[in-house]
Short mmCIF file of C-alpha atoms and ligand atoms in Angstrom, two decimals:
data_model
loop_
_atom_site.label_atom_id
_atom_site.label_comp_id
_atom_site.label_asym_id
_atom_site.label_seq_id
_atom_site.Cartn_x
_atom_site.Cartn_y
_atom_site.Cartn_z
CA UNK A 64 -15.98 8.85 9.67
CA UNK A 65 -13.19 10.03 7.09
CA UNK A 66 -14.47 7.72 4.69
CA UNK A 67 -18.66 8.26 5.00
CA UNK A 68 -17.49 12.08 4.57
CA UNK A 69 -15.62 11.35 1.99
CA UNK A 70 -17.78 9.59 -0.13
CA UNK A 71 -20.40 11.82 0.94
CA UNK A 72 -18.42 15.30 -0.46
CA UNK A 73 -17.87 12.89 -3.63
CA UNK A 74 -22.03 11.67 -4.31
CA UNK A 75 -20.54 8.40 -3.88
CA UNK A 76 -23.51 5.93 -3.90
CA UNK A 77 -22.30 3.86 -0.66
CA UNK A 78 -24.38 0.72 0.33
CA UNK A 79 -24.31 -1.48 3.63
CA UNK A 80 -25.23 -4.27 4.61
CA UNK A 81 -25.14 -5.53 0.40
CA UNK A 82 -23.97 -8.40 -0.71
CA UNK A 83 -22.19 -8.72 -4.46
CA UNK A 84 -23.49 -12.49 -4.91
CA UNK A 85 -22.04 -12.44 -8.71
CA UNK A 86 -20.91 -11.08 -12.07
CA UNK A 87 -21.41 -11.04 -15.65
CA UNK A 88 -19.95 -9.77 -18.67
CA UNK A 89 -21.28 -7.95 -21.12
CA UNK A 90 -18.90 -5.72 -23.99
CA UNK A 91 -18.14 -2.57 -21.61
CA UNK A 92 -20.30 -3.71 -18.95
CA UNK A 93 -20.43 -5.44 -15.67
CA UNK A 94 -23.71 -6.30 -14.20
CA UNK A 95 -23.10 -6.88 -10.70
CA UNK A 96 -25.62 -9.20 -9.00
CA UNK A 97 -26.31 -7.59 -5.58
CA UNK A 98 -28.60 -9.24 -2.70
CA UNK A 99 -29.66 -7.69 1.06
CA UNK A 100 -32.59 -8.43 3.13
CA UNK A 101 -34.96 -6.97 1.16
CA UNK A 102 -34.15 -8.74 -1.98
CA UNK A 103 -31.93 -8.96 -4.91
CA UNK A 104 -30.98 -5.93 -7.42
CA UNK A 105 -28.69 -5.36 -10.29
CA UNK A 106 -25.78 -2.77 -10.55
CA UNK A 107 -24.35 -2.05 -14.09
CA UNK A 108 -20.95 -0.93 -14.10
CA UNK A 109 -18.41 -0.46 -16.63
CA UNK A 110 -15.41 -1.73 -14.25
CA UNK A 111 -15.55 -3.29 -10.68
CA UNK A 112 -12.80 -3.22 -8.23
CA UNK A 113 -12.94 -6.31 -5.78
CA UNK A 114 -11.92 -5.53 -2.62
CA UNK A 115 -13.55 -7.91 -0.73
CA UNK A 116 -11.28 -9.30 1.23
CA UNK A 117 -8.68 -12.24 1.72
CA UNK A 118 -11.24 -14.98 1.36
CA UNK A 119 -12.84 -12.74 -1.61
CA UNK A 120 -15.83 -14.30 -2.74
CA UNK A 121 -15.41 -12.57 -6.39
CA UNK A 122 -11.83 -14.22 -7.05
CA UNK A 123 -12.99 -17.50 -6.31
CA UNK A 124 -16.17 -16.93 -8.65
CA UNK A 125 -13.67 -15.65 -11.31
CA UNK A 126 -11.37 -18.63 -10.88
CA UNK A 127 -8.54 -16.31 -10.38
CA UNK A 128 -5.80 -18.84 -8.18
CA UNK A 129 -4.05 -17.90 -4.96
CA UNK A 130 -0.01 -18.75 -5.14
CA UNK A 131 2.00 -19.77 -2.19
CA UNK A 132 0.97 -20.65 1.24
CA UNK A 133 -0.78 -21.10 4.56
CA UNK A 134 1.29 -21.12 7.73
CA UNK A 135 0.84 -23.75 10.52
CA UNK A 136 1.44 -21.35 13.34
CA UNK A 137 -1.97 -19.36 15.04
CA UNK A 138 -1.62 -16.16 16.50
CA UNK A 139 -4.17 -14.30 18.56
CA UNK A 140 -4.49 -10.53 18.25
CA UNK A 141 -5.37 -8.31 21.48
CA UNK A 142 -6.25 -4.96 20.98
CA UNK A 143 -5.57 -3.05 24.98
CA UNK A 144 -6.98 0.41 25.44
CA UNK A 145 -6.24 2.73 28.77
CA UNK A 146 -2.41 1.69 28.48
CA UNK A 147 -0.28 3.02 31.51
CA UNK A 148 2.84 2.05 29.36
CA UNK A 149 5.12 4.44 27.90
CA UNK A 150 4.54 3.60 24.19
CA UNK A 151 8.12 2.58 22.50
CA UNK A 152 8.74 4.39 18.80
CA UNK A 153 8.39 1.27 16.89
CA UNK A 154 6.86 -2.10 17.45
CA UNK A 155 8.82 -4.74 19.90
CA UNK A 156 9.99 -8.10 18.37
CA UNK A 157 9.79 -10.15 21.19
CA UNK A 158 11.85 -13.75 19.73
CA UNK A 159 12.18 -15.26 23.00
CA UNK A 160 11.77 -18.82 21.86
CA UNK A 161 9.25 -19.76 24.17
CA UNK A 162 6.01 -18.01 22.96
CA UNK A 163 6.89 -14.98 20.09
CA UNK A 164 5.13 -11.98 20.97
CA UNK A 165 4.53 -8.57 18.81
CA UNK A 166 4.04 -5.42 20.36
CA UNK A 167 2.67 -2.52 18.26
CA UNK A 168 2.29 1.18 20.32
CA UNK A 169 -0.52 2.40 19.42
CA UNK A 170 -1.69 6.43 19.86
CA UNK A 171 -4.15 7.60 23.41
CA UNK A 172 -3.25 4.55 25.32
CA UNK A 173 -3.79 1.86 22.81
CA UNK A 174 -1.57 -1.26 22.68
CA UNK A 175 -1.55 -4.27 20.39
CA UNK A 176 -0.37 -7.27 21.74
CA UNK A 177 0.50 -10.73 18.80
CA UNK A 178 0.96 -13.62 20.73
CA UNK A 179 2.11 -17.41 18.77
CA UNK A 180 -0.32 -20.03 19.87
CA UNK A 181 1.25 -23.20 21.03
CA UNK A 182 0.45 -26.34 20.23
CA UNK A 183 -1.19 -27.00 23.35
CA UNK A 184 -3.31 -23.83 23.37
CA UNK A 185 -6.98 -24.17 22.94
CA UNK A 186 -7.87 -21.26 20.48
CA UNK A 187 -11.45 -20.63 22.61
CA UNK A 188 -10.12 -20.89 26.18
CA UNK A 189 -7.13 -18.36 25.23
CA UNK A 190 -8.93 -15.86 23.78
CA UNK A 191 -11.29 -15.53 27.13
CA UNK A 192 -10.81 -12.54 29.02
CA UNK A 193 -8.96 -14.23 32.05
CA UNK A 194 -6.64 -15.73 29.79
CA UNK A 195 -5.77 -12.62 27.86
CA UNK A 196 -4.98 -11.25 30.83
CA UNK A 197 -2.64 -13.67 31.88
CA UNK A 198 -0.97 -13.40 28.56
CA UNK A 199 -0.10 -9.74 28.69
CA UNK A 200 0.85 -9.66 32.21
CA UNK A 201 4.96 -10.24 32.11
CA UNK A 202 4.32 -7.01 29.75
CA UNK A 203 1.61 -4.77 31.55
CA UNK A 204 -0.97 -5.28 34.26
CA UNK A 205 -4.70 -4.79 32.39
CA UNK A 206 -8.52 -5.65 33.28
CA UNK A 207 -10.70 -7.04 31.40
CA UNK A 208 -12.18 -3.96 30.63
CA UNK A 209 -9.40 -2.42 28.85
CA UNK A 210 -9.56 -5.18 26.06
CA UNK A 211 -10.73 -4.24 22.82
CA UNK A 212 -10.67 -6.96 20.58
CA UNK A 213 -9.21 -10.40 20.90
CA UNK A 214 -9.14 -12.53 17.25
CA UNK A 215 -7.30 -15.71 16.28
CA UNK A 216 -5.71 -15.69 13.22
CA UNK A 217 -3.90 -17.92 10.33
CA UNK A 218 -1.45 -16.08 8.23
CA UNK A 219 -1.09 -16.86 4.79
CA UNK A 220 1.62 -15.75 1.99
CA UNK A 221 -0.49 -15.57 -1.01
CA UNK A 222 -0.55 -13.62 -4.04
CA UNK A 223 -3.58 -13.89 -6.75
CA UNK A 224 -2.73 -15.51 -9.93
CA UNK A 225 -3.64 -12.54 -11.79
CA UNK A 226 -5.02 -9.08 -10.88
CA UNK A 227 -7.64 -8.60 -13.99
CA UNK A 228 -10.71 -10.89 -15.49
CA UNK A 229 -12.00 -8.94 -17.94
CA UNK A 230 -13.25 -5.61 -16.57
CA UNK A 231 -13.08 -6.90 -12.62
CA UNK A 232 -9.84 -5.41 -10.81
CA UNK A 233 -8.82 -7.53 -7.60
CA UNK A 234 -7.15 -4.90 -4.95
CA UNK A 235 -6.01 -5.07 -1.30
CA UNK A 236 -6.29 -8.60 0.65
CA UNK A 237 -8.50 -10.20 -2.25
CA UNK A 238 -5.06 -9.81 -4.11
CA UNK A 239 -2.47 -10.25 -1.72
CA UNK A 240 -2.22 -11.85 1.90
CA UNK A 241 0.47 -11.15 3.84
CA UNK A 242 1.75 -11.82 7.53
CA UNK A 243 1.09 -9.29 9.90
CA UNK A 244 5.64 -8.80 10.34
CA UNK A 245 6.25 -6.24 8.61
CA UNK A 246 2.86 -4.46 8.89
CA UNK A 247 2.43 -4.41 4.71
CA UNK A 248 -0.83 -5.85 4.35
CA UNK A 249 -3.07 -2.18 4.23
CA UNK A 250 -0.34 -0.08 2.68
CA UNK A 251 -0.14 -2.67 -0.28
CA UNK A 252 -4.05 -2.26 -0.27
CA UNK A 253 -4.07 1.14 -0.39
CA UNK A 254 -1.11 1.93 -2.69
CA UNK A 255 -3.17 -0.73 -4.54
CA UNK A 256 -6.13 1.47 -4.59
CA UNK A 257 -4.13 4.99 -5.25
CA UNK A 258 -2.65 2.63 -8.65
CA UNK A 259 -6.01 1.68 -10.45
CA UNK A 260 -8.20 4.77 -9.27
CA UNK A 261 -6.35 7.40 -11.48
CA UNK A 262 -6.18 4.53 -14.39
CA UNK A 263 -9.87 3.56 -14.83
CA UNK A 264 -10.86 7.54 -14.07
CA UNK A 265 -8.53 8.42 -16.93
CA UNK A 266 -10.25 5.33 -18.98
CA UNK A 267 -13.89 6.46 -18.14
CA UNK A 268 -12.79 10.37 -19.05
CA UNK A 269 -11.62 9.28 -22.34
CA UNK A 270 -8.28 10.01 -21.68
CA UNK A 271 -7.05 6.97 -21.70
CA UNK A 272 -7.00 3.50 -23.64
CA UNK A 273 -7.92 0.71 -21.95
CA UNK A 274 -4.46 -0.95 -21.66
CA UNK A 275 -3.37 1.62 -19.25
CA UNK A 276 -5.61 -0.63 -16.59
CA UNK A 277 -3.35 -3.39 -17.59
CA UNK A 278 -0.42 -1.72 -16.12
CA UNK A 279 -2.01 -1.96 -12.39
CA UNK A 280 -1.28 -5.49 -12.29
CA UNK A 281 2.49 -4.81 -14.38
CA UNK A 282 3.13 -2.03 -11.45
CA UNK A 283 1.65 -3.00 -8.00
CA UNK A 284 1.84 -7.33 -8.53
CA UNK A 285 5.64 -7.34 -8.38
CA UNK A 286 5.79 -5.24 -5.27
CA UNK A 287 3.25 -6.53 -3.55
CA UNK A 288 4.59 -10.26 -4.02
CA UNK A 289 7.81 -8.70 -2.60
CA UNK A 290 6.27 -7.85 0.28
CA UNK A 291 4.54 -10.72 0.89
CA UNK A 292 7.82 -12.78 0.51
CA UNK A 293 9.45 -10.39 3.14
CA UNK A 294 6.51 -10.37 5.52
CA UNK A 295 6.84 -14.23 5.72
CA UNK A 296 10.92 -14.35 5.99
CA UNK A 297 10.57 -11.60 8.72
CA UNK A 298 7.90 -14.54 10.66
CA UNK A 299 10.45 -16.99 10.56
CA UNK A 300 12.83 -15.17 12.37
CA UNK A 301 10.29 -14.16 15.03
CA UNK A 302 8.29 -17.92 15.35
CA UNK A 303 10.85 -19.89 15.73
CA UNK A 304 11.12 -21.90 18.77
CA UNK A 305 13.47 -23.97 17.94
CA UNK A 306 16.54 -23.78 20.69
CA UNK A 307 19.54 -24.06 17.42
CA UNK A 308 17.79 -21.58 15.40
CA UNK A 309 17.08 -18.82 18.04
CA UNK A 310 20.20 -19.30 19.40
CA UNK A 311 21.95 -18.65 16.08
CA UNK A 312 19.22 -15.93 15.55
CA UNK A 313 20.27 -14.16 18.58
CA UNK A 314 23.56 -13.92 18.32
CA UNK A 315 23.13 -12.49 14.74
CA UNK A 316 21.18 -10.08 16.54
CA UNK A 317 23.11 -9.36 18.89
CA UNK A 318 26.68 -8.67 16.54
CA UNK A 319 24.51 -6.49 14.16
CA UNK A 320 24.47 -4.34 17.22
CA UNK A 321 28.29 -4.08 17.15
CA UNK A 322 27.69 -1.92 13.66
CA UNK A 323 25.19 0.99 14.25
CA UNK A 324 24.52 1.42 10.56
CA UNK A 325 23.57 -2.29 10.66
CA UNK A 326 21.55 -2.18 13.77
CA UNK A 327 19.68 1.10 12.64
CA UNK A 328 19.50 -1.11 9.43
CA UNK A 329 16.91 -3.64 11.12
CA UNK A 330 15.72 -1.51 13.90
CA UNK A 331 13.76 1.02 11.39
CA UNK A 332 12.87 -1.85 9.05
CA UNK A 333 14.91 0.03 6.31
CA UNK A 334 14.70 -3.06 4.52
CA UNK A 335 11.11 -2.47 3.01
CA UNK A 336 12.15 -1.77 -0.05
CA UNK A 337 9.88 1.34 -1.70
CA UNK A 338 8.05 0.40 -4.96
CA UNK A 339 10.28 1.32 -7.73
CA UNK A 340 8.01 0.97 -11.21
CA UNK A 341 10.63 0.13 -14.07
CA UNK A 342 7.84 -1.11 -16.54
CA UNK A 343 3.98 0.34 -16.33
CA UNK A 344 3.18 4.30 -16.95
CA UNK A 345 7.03 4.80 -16.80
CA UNK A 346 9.38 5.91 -20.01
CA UNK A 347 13.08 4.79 -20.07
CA UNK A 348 15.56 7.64 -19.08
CA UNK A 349 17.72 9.27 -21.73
CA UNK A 350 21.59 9.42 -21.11
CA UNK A 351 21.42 13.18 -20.83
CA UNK A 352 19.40 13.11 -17.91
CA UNK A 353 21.82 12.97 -14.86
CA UNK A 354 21.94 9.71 -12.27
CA UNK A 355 20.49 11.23 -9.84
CA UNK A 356 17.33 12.37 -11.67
CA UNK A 357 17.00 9.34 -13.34
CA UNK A 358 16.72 7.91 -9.89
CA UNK A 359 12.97 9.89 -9.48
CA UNK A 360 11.47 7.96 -12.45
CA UNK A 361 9.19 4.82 -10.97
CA UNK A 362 8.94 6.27 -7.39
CA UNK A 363 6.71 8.16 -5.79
CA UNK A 364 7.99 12.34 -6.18
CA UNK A 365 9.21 13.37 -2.75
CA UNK A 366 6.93 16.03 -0.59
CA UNK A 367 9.38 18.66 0.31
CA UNK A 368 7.74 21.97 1.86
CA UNK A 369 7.23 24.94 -0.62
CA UNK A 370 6.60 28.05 -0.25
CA UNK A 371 3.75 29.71 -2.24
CA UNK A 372 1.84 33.15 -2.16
CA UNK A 373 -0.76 31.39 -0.06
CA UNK A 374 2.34 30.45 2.29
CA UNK A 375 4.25 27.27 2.92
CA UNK A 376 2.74 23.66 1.83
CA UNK A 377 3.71 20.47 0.92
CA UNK A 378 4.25 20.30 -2.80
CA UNK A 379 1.41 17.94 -3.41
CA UNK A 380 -1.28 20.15 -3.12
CA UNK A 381 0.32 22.31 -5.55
CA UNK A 382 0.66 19.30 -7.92
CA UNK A 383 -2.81 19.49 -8.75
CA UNK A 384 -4.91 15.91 -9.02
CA UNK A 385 -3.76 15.26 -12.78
CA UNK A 386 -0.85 15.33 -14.48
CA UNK A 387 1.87 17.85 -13.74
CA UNK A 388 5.37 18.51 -14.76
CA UNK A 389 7.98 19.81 -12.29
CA UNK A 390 11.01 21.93 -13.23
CA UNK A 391 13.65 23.57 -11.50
CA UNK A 392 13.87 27.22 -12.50
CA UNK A 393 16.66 28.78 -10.08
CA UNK A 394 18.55 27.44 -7.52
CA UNK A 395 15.96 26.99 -4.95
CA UNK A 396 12.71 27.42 -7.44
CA UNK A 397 10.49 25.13 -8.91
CA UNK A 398 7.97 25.45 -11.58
CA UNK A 399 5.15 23.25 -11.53
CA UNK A 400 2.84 23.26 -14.55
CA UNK A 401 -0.50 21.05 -14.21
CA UNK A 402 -1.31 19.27 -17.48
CA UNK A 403 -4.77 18.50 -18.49
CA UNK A 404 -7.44 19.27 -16.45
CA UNK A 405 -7.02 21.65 -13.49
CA UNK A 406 -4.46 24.23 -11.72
CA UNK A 407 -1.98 26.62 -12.46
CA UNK A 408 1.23 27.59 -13.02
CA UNK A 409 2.77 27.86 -9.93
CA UNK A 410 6.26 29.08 -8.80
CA UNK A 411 7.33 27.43 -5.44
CA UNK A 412 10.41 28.06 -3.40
CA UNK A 413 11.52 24.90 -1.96
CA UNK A 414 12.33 24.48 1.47
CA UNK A 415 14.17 21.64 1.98
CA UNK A 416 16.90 19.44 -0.18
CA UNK A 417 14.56 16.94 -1.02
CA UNK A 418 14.52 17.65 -5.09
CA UNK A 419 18.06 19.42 -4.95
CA UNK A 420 19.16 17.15 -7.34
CA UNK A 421 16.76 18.38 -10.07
CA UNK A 422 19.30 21.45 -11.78
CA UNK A 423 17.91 23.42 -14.27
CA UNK A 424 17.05 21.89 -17.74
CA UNK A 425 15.61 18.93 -16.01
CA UNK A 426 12.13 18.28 -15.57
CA UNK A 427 9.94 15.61 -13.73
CA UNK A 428 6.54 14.33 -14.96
CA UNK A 429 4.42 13.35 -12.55
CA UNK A 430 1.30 11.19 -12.78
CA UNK A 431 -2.43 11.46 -10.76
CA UNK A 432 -0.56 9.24 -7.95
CA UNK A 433 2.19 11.50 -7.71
CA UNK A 434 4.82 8.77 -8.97
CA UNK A 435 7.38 10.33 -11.76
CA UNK A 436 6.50 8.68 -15.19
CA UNK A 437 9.49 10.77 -17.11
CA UNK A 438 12.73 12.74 -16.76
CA UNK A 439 13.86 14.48 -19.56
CA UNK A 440 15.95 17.17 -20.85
CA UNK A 441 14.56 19.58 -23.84
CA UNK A 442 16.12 17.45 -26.51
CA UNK A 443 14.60 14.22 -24.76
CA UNK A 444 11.22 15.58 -24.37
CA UNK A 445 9.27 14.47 -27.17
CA UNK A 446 10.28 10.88 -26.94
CA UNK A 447 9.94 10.51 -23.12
CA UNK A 448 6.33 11.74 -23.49
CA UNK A 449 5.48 9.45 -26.74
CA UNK A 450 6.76 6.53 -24.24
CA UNK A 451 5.16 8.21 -20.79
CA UNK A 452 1.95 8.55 -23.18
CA UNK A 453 1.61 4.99 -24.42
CA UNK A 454 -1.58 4.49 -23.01
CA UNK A 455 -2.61 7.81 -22.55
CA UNK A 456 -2.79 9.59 -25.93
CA UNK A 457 -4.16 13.09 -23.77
CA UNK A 458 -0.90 13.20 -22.30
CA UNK A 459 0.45 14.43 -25.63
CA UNK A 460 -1.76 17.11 -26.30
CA UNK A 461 -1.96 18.53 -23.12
CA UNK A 462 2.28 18.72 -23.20
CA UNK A 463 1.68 20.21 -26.89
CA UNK A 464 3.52 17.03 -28.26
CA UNK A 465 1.67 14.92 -30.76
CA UNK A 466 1.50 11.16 -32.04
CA UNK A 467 2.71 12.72 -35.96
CA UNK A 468 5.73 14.89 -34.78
C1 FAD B 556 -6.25 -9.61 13.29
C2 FAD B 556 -5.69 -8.75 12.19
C3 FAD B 556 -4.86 -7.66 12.49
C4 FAD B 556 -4.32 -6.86 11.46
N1 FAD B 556 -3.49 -5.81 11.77
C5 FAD B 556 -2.96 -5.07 10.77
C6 FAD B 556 -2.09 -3.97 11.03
O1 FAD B 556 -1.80 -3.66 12.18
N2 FAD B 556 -1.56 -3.27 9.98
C7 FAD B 556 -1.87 -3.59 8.68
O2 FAD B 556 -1.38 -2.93 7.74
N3 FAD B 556 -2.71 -4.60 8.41
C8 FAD B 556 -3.25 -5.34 9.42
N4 FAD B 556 -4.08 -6.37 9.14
C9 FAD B 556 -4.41 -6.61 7.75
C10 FAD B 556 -5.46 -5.59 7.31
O3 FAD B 556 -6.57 -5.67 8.19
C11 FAD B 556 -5.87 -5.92 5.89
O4 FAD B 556 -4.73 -5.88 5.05
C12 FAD B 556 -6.88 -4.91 5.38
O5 FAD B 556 -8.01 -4.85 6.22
C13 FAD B 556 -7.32 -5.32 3.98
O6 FAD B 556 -8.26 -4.39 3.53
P1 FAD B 556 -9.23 -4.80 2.38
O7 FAD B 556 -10.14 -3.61 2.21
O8 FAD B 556 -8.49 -5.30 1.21
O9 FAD B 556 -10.08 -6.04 2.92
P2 FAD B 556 -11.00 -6.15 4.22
O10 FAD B 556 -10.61 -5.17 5.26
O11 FAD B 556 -11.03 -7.59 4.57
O12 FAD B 556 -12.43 -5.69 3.70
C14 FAD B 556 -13.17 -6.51 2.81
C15 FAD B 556 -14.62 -6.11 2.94
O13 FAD B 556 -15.37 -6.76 1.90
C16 FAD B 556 -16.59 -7.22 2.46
N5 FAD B 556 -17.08 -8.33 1.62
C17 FAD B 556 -16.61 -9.59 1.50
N6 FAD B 556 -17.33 -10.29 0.63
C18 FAD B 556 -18.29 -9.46 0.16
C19 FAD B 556 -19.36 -9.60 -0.77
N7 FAD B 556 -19.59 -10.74 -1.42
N8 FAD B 556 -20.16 -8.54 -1.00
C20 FAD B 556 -19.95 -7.35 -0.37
N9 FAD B 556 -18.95 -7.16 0.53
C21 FAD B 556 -18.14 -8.20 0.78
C22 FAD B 556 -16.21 -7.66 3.87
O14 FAD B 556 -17.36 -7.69 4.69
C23 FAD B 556 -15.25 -6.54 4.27
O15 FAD B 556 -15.93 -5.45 4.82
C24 FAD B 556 -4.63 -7.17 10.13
C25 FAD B 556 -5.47 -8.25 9.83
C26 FAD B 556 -5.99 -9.04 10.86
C27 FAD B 556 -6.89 -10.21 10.52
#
């Protein structure tokens, strides 16, 4: 429903029940070859974004090859609604050697439940109703009618070849497949999608070259393929069922427990590393910038609350949807300046020490997607733009700066 409304605030021209049966080129142009019951039609385009899935039909068309590989272990997914169990903060790792289970709390009631299939498992019989309900009972006692969904699965750690084939973007599962372990596989998509959106908008306003789309692939592939590589190293610790490995496994475990940093280490997953861009719409950070500044550029600005005549928000929605740069201009104020297109100068008093680091002299450019492309001091400014604004030559005359200075 978020979505439809969505699109529907936006004009967005959405189409069910449509399949994309092809492409073809054309200089600035896609034609998109579109086919539902009624017939075939055409859609001309000047980009397309392929997000059609894991087995995506349009990277297989464009050739584009899937590295890594296919695990041998099933799994089958059960989706319980009506819990009567006291939902746990985070999922439960269940390694017990015998059959590996996953369970994810989910909000009013729901529970997921990832069970391994065995060897000896018949992937119909298990996913019947009476079986399910075997499986879940050492955890919960359910009915029938409180399951959902019930799907066997094969995970795969795969990462497209490339991300780009002329003017065809691959994003989400047609780029990347991932185990379910580390529960990756939709925010790569959508960090995926916040990464090209603001690029080919920027393109199509004129803003931008075309190279900037490049960079999608330079910024999300690396991060994604991270992911992917964790998400299957996280499944071999939970699948195995092998009695010298778990045993070794659990004792590991167990130990880390000894050393609360360590255990809180593993028990919140603060492993999953956060995308950190160090080449894309980034510029290198000048030696008068302190450390701890420098440390913004390539991540994702943080969201402290503000305080603004209209009362206390997060400080994305006074970032604007452009371009913005961010200044400290006392000890607890900020300036934000949009670049570009829309808002205002706005003075915000922050609430929390999220940007405390950011003294005066300092300030933070931040792009559409609300990662920091620049830090720079005054004398730094002009060259941390030029090398922000690469791709972008709009960048420099909204900050006043310009390609012969
Ligand atoms: C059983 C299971 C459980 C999961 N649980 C989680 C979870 O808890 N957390 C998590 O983060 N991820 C989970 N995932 C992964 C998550 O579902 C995917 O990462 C996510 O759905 C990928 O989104 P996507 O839009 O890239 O692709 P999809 O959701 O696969 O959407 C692709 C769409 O493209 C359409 N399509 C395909 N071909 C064409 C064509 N030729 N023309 C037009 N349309 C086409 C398909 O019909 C589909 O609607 C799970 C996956 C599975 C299988």
């Amino acid at each position: 429903d978020v979505l439809l409304e969505g699109a529907q605030e936006r004009d967005i021209d959405l189409r069910f029940n449509t399949e994309a049966t092809g492409f073809q080129h054309a200089p600035g142009l896609v034609t998109t070859h579109l086919r539902t019951a009624e017939g075939t039609s055409e859609l001309r385009t000047p980009w397309v974004l392929a997000c059609d899935g894991g087995k995506s039909p349009s990277r297989e068309r464009l050739g584009i090859p899937l590295e890594g590989s296919t695990q041998e272990e099933k799994w089958i997914v059960l989706d319980i609604v009506d819990s009567k169990v006291t939902p746990e903060m985070f999922a439960d790792f269940h390694c017990n050697g015998t059959r590996p289970v996953v369970i994810v709390p989910g909000v009013k009631g729901r529970r997921r439940y990832e069970f391994m299939l065995l060897p000896e498992d018949d992937e119909a019989t298990i996913a019947e109703p009476a079986s399910i309900v075997e499986l879940v009972r050492p955890y919960e006692e359910v009915s029938t009618e409180q399951i959902r969904r019930a799907a066997v699965y094969t995970a795969h750690q795969r990462i497209a070849g490339e991300y780009r084939r002329g003017r065809v973007l691959l994003v989400g599962d047609a780029a990347h497949l991932m185990p379910p372990f580390a529960g990756q596989a939709l925010n790569a998509g959508m960090r995926d999608a916040a990464n090209v959106a603001w690029k080919i908008a920027s393109v199509l306003r004129g803003e931008a070259l075309e190279t900037l789309v490049d960079t999608y692939e330079v910024e999300r592939r690396p991060h994604a393929k991270q992911m992917v590589d964790l998400s299957h190293r996280i499944g071999q610790v939970v699948m195995s069922t092998s009695p010298v490995v778990t045993t070794i496994r659990d004792v590991a475990l167990s130990a880390s427990g000894i050393v609360p940093p360590l255990k809180k280490y593993l028990a919140e997953m603060r492993f999953l590393s956060q995308p950190h861009y160090s080449d894309g719409v980034v510029a290198p950070v000048a030696k008068d910038v302190p450390k701890p500044v420098a440390e913004f550029v390539g991540r994702p600005i943080p969201q402290p609350v503000v305080t603004t005549a209209d009362g206390e928000v997060r400080l994305d929605r006074v970032l604007g949807t452009g371009w913005a740069a961010v200044a400290a201009v006392g000890p607890d104020q900020l300036r934000v300046t949009p670049l570009g297109r829309d808002g205002a100068l706005v003075t915000v008093t922050r609430r929390d020490d999220l940007l405390k680091e950011l003294g005066p002299g300092v300030t933070l450019l931040v792009r559409p997607d609300r990662y920091v492309a620049a830090a720079y001091t005054g004398a730094g400014q002009r060259e941390a733009l030029r090398r922000a604004a690469r791709d972008i030559p709009a960048l420099l005359e909204w900050s006043g700066t310009t390609t012969t200075d």
